[in-house]
Amino acid sequence: MLSHNLGYPRVGSHRELKKASEQFWAGKINRDALQKVAQQICRENWQTQKDAGIDLIPSNDFSLYDHVLDTSLMVGAIPERYHQLIDGKSNRELDLYFAMARGIQRDGLDVRAMEMTKWFDTNYHYLVPEFVKNQKFRRYSDKVLLEFEDALHKGIVTKPVLLGPVTYLCLGKEKEEGFDRIDLLDNLLPVYISVLKELSSRGAMWVQLDEPGLVLDLTEKEKLAFQSAYAQIREALPKLKVLVATFFDALEENLPIATSLPVDALHIDLTRGAESFKPLLEDPAFVSSSKILSLGVVDGRNIWKNDYQKSLNFVTEAVKVLGENRVMVAPSSSLLHSPYDLDLEKNEAVLTPDIKNWMAFAKQKLKEVTTIAKLAGSDWSSDEDFIFNQKAVESRKNSLLIHKPEVKKRAAAIEKQDFERLNDFSVRQAIQLEKLKLPLFPSTTIGSFPQTDEVRQLRANLKKGSLTLEDYESRIKEEIISSLRWQEELGIDVLVHGEFERNDMVEYFGESLSGFVFTQNGWVQSYGSRCVKPPVIYGDVERPAPMTVKWSSFAQANSKKLVKGMLTGPVTILQWSFVRDDQPRKDTAFQIGLAIRDEVVDLEKAGIKVIQIDEPAIREGLPLKKHAWKSYLTWAVDAFRLSAAGVADQTQIHTHMCYAEFNDIIDSIAAMDADVITIETSRSQMELLNAFADFNYPNEIGPGVYDIHSPRVPTVDEMIYLLEKALKVIPARNLWVNPDCGLKTRKWPETEAALRNMISAAEILRLSVGVTL
């Protein structure tokens, strides 16, 4: 029975890629040094998988920034604004690549980055392909070939991984009217076929085409596209073994399409899409075919140890129907979403042995895959690996660390009024206008300011014990006061304290809540060089003590202007953590919601009049199938309302969302009933506001006027242009002026320049409108 892996983390076990990329962008190392780091990570990943016993090891799962962007470069889908960077020289490819990812503003060039959004329902972000009518494709980047050759030179015949052609088109966006991006398939396929032919000629025996689009609700045209694409691929490459990988959900009504594709193997996710399993084994056409079924039994998106009994039950049933030679074992999805190696967690004071014993990171998941493949077909009940695994599973089920009766009792006592503000928005808005006395087009930022090396070093020194708590807090206070004075001088209307004391918008709160545990090296990639270290929710959650009141109160006491209290919402804390899988996610979300509610109430008591509860992950948690949306949105919105509804009408509740389409969930966004919502709209040139206009969204909105994920500084005129577009769909009294996200990852010079331009744009707009509220 073959074992294989769909993909491996690519930032390096110690975030080597992050560090090298940021040094390259800063001009501290050259492209050769960056490529050397990338090559070393690839080789270490291949060797790790080989040592674990994986039979089919992937290549081209590595990326310098994003695998969807890699695909756009492979097929030459390069938007026209970047064509000035194409000069036929291979050493310029990297400049083009990072310009598409991050924008560029140097040497007379001023080009904005491509739009970025969430990869299905994960916290990974991809660069959205841009298509025009009659889009032409051509082979541009040979990265996939180069990585295959490099592995081959190391004695490893890899299984190259490519984003499937239909899913690639589905993930893109039409940048002009009059066509459907799926109609571009016939233009696109010759490039894919050319790449696959060359891989085959160089010795590739298997290729993996990722088609998670097969778990989505598809149009008839999209369904036909899958059939057409793979018929053409098979005709062109009759001998190359093709594995189509689906993941993140069940196939459901797309099962007949998936099973009918003329490919050699089909992968299904049994951790999030187990509903596909029995119908597939009951499909006479699939059973009578020679296709291999790849079983994704090891969770690629969470950190809990696999239950061998459960996984082996799936494998045994599949073998009974298909035979051992037609079954493969694999993780459910790419391990991109898992931390590297649990063995790097050596501090028992941070991660205790009993909880660590319940976990498996990417390296450990490889061993789980190969162990399951080894145990299948044997009498595993007496095997040492199986016995050890089952003891760990049982110890977690029965642990007293997990369950707190008082937390469960409070959650069970939640009533309808706990989700409701005292009055509706129209009443609250009038009260807030009188009490807060904000100008027309009030300006603010989303919360965080640049986390300099000096600020990070303060936290590191505190942890090491080389800095006392008193000295640490004194330095943080200096940073806060400095940022307040700078904001006041700039003319920002609602200030923030800058979040200098925070490591991460979720980790910071998790450290103050019970039921959470943390890692030292559990990093996963969010986008580009941005890595996050998600907390682990292992048990019932409650707030033992206030978490932010001290710092928010200090900031407000040092400014006559309003200073926002900054919190992360329950759904985002849930989505951006590794979540316990022994109770419904709704129950965990409500427990977190009650904890945040306690903090909101305490902030109000401390005199904080504006409180922001960030929920950028609301849409991210949306099920991939529309029939499951209603249930999720109901409890997700309720979790937010539970956290926000304990305050008086005069307290203004903000929320923030980024990199998400809102058109199809705008009624749920409105149901959250935040007084102000700030959203990302700059990369989409305010396209997202159409949803709010069509819906006639009643509350106040701050559409981001510049893209903080790019170092590029937009001009005043650009921001005015975006704000004027916003005014066409948002009443002036409801429009806020702000960046599209927090500024933590930016540098101070670009931040200062961009915010000065933003305030100038707001002031010009006030004069042009000539009205004050």
Coordinates of N, CA, C and O in Angstrom, one line a residue, residues 421 443-448 494-497 499 502 505 509 547-548 552 563-570 572-573 596-597 599-600 603-604 608-616 640 643-644 647 651-658 672 674-679 702 736-743:
R421 N -28.1 44.5 21.8 CA -27.9 45.8 22.4 C -29.2 46.4 22.9 O -30.3 45.9 22.5
S443 N -11.3 59.8 11.0 CA -10.2 58.9 10.6 C -9.7 58.1 11.8 O -9.8 58.5 13.0
T444 N -9.2 56.9 11.5 CA -8.6 56.0 12.5 C -7.7 55.0 11.9 O -7.6 55.0 10.6
T445 N -7.0 54.2 12.6 CA -6.3 53.1 12.1 C -6.9 51.8 12.7 O -7.7 51.9 13.6
I446 N -6.5 50.7 12.2 CA -7.1 49.4 12.5 C -6.6 48.9 13.9 O -7.3 48.2 14.5
G447 N -5.5 49.4 14.4 CA -5.1 49.0 15.7 C -3.6 48.9 16.0 O -3.1 49.6 16.9
S448 N -2.9 48.2 15.2 CA -1.5 48.0 15.5 C -0.6 49.0 14.7 O -1.0 49.4 13.6
V494 N -9.7 59.2 15.9 CA -9.8 58.1 17.0 C -8.5 57.4 17.0 O -8.1 56.7 16.0
L495 N -7.8 57.5 18.1 CA -6.4 57.0 18.2 C -6.4 55.5 18.6 O -7.5 55.0 19.1
V496 N -5.3 54.9 18.5 CA -5.1 53.5 19.0 C -3.8 53.6 19.9 O -3.0 54.5 19.7
H497 N -3.6 52.6 20.7 CA -2.4 52.6 21.6 C -1.3 51.9 20.9 O -0.1 51.9 21.4
E499 N -0.6 48.6 20.3 CA -0.5 47.2 20.5 C 1.0 46.8 20.6 O 1.3 45.6 20.2
R502 N 1.8 43.5 22.4 CA 1.1 42.2 21.9 C 2.1 41.5 20.9 O 2.6 42.1 20.0
M505 N -2.4 39.0 17.4 CA -3.7 39.4 17.8 C -4.6 38.3 18.3 O -5.6 38.5 19.0
F509 N -4.3 37.1 23.3 CA -5.5 36.9 24.1 C -5.5 35.5 24.7 O -5.9 35.2 25.8
M547 N -7.7 41.6 30.5 CA -6.6 41.3 29.6 C -6.0 42.6 28.9 O -4.8 42.6 28.7
T548 N -6.8 43.6 28.7 CA -6.4 44.8 28.0 C -6.7 46.1 28.7 O -6.2 47.1 28.2
S552 N -5.2 49.9 27.7 CA -6.2 50.9 27.1 C -6.4 52.0 28.1 O -6.5 53.2 27.6
V563 N -9.5 57.1 22.4 CA -8.5 56.0 22.1 C -9.3 54.7 22.1 O -10.0 54.4 23.1
K564 N -9.2 53.9 21.1 CA -10.0 52.7 20.9 C -9.4 51.6 21.8 O -8.2 51.4 21.9
G565 N -10.3 50.8 22.4 CA -9.9 49.6 23.0 C -9.9 48.5 21.9 O -10.8 48.5 21.1
M566 N -8.9 47.7 21.9 CA -8.7 46.8 20.8 C -8.8 45.3 21.3 O -8.0 44.9 22.1
L567 N -9.7 44.6 20.7 CA -9.9 43.2 21.1 C -10.0 42.3 19.8 O -10.3 42.8 18.7
T568 N -9.7 41.1 20.0 CA -10.0 40.1 18.9 C -11.3 39.3 19.2 O -11.5 38.9 20.3
G569 N -12.1 39.2 18.2 CA -13.4 38.6 18.4 C -13.4 37.1 18.5 O -12.4 36.4 18.1
P570 N -14.5 36.5 19.0 CA -14.5 35.0 19.3 C -14.3 34.2 18.1 O -13.7 33.1 18.2
T572 N -12.7 34.9 15.3 CA -11.4 34.9 14.8 C -10.4 34.2 15.7 O -9.5 33.5 15.2
I573 N -10.6 34.3 17.0 CA -9.8 33.5 17.9 C -10.0 32.0 17.7 O -9.0 31.3 17.6
I596 N -14.7 37.4 26.0 CA -14.5 38.7 25.4 C -15.6 39.7 25.9 O -15.3 40.9 26.1
R597 N -16.8 39.2 26.1 CA -17.9 40.1 26.7 C -17.4 40.7 28.0 O -17.6 41.9 28.3
E599 N -14.5 41.3 29.0 CA -13.5 42.3 28.7 C -14.1 43.6 28.2 O -13.7 44.7 28.6
V600 N -15.1 43.5 27.3 CA -15.7 44.7 26.7 C -16.4 45.5 27.9 O -16.3 46.7 27.9
L603 N -13.8 47.3 29.9 CA -13.3 48.4 29.2 C -14.2 49.6 29.3 O -13.8 50.8 29.5
E604 N -15.5 49.4 29.1 CA -16.5 50.4 29.2 C -16.5 51.0 30.6 O -16.5 52.3 30.8
I608 N -13.5 53.6 28.4 CA -13.2 53.5 27.0 C -14.5 53.6 26.2 O -15.4 52.8 26.4
K609 N -14.6 54.6 25.4 CA -15.9 54.9 24.7 C -16.0 54.3 23.3 O -17.1 54.2 22.7
V610 N -14.9 53.9 22.7 CA -14.9 53.2 21.4 C -14.1 51.9 21.6 O -12.9 51.9 22.0
I611 N -14.7 50.8 21.2 CA -14.1 49.5 21.4 C -14.2 48.7 20.1 O -15.3 48.5 19.5
Q612 N -13.1 48.2 19.6 CA -13.1 47.5 18.4 C -12.9 46.0 18.7 O -12.0 45.6 19.4
I613 N -13.8 45.2 18.1 CA -13.7 43.7 18.3 C -13.5 43.1 16.9 O -14.4 43.0 16.1
D614 N -12.2 42.8 16.6 CA -11.9 42.4 15.2 C -12.4 41.0 14.9 O -12.3 40.1 15.7
E615 N -13.0 40.9 13.7 CA -13.5 39.6 13.2 C -13.2 39.4 11.8 O -14.0 39.2 10.9
P616 N -11.9 39.5 11.4 CA -11.5 39.2 10.0 C -11.8 37.8 9.5 O -11.7 37.6 8.3
F640 N -20.4 36.8 18.0 CA -19.9 38.2 18.0 C -20.9 39.1 18.8 O -20.4 39.9 19.7
S643 N -20.4 38.8 22.5 CA -19.2 39.5 23.0 C -19.4 41.0 23.1 O -18.8 41.7 23.9
A644 N -20.3 41.6 22.2 CA -20.5 43.0 22.1 C -21.7 43.6 22.8 O -21.7 44.8 23.0
V647 N -22.8 46.4 26.5 CA -22.5 47.8 26.8 C -23.7 48.7 26.5 O -24.6 48.3 25.8
T651 N -21.6 53.7 23.9 CA -20.3 53.0 23.6 C -20.3 52.5 22.2 O -21.2 51.7 21.8
Q652 N -19.4 53.0 21.4 CA -19.3 52.7 20.0 C -18.5 51.4 19.7 O -17.4 51.3 20.1
I653 N -19.2 50.4 19.2 CA -18.6 49.1 18.9 C -18.1 49.0 17.4 O -18.9 49.2 16.5
H654 N -16.9 48.9 17.2 CA -16.3 48.7 15.8 C -16.0 47.2 15.6 O -15.7 46.5 16.6
T655 N -15.9 46.8 14.4 CA -15.4 45.5 14.0 C -14.6 45.7 12.8 O -14.7 46.7 12.0
H656 N -13.7 44.8 12.5 CA -12.8 44.8 11.3 C -12.8 43.5 10.6 O -12.7 42.5 11.2
M657 N -12.9 43.6 9.2 CA -12.8 42.4 8.4 C -11.9 42.7 7.2 O -11.8 43.8 6.8
C658 N -11.2 41.6 6.8 CA -10.3 41.9 5.6 C -10.2 40.7 4.7 O -10.5 39.6 5.1
M672 N -24.6 41.4 12.5 CA -23.6 41.5 13.6 C -23.9 42.8 14.4 O -23.5 42.9 15.5
A674 N -22.6 45.8 14.4 CA -21.5 46.7 14.9 C -21.8 48.1 14.4 O -22.4 48.3 13.3
D675 N -21.5 49.1 15.3 CA -21.8 50.5 14.9 C -20.9 50.9 13.7 O -21.4 51.7 12.9
V676 N -19.7 50.4 13.7 CA -18.8 50.7 12.6 C -18.1 49.5 12.1 O -17.6 48.7 13.0
I677 N -18.0 49.2 10.8 CA -17.2 48.1 10.3 C -16.1 48.7 9.4 O -16.4 49.5 8.5
T678 N -14.9 48.3 9.6 CA -13.8 48.6 8.7 C -13.4 47.4 7.9 O -13.3 46.3 8.4
I679 N -13.2 47.6 6.6 CA -13.0 46.5 5.7 C -11.9 46.8 4.7 O -11.5 47.9 4.5
G702 N -15.9 51.9 7.3 CA -14.6 52.4 6.9 C -13.9 51.6 5.9 O -13.2 50.6 6.3
W736 N -16.1 56.4 7.2 CA -14.8 56.5 7.9 C -13.6 56.4 7.0 O -13.7 55.9 5.9
V737 N -12.5 56.9 7.4 CA -11.3 56.9 6.6 C -10.2 56.2 7.4 O -9.9 56.6 8.5
N738 N -9.7 55.1 6.8 CA -8.7 54.2 7.5 C -7.9 53.4 6.6 O -8.4 53.2 5.4
P739 N -6.8 52.8 7.0 CA -6.1 51.8 6.2 C -7.0 50.5 6.2 O -8.0 50.4 6.8
D740 N -6.5 49.5 5.4 CA -7.4 48.4 5.2 C -7.1 47.3 6.3 O -7.8 46.3 6.3
C741 N -6.0 47.5 7.1 CA -5.7 46.4 8.1 C -4.7 47.1 9.0 O -4.3 48.2 8.9
G742 N -4.3 46.3 10.0 CA -3.3 46.7 11.0 C -2.0 47.0 10.4 O -1.6 46.4 9.3
L743 N -1.1 47.8 11.0 CA 0.1 48.2 10.5 C 1.3 47.5 11.1 O 2.5 47.9 10.9

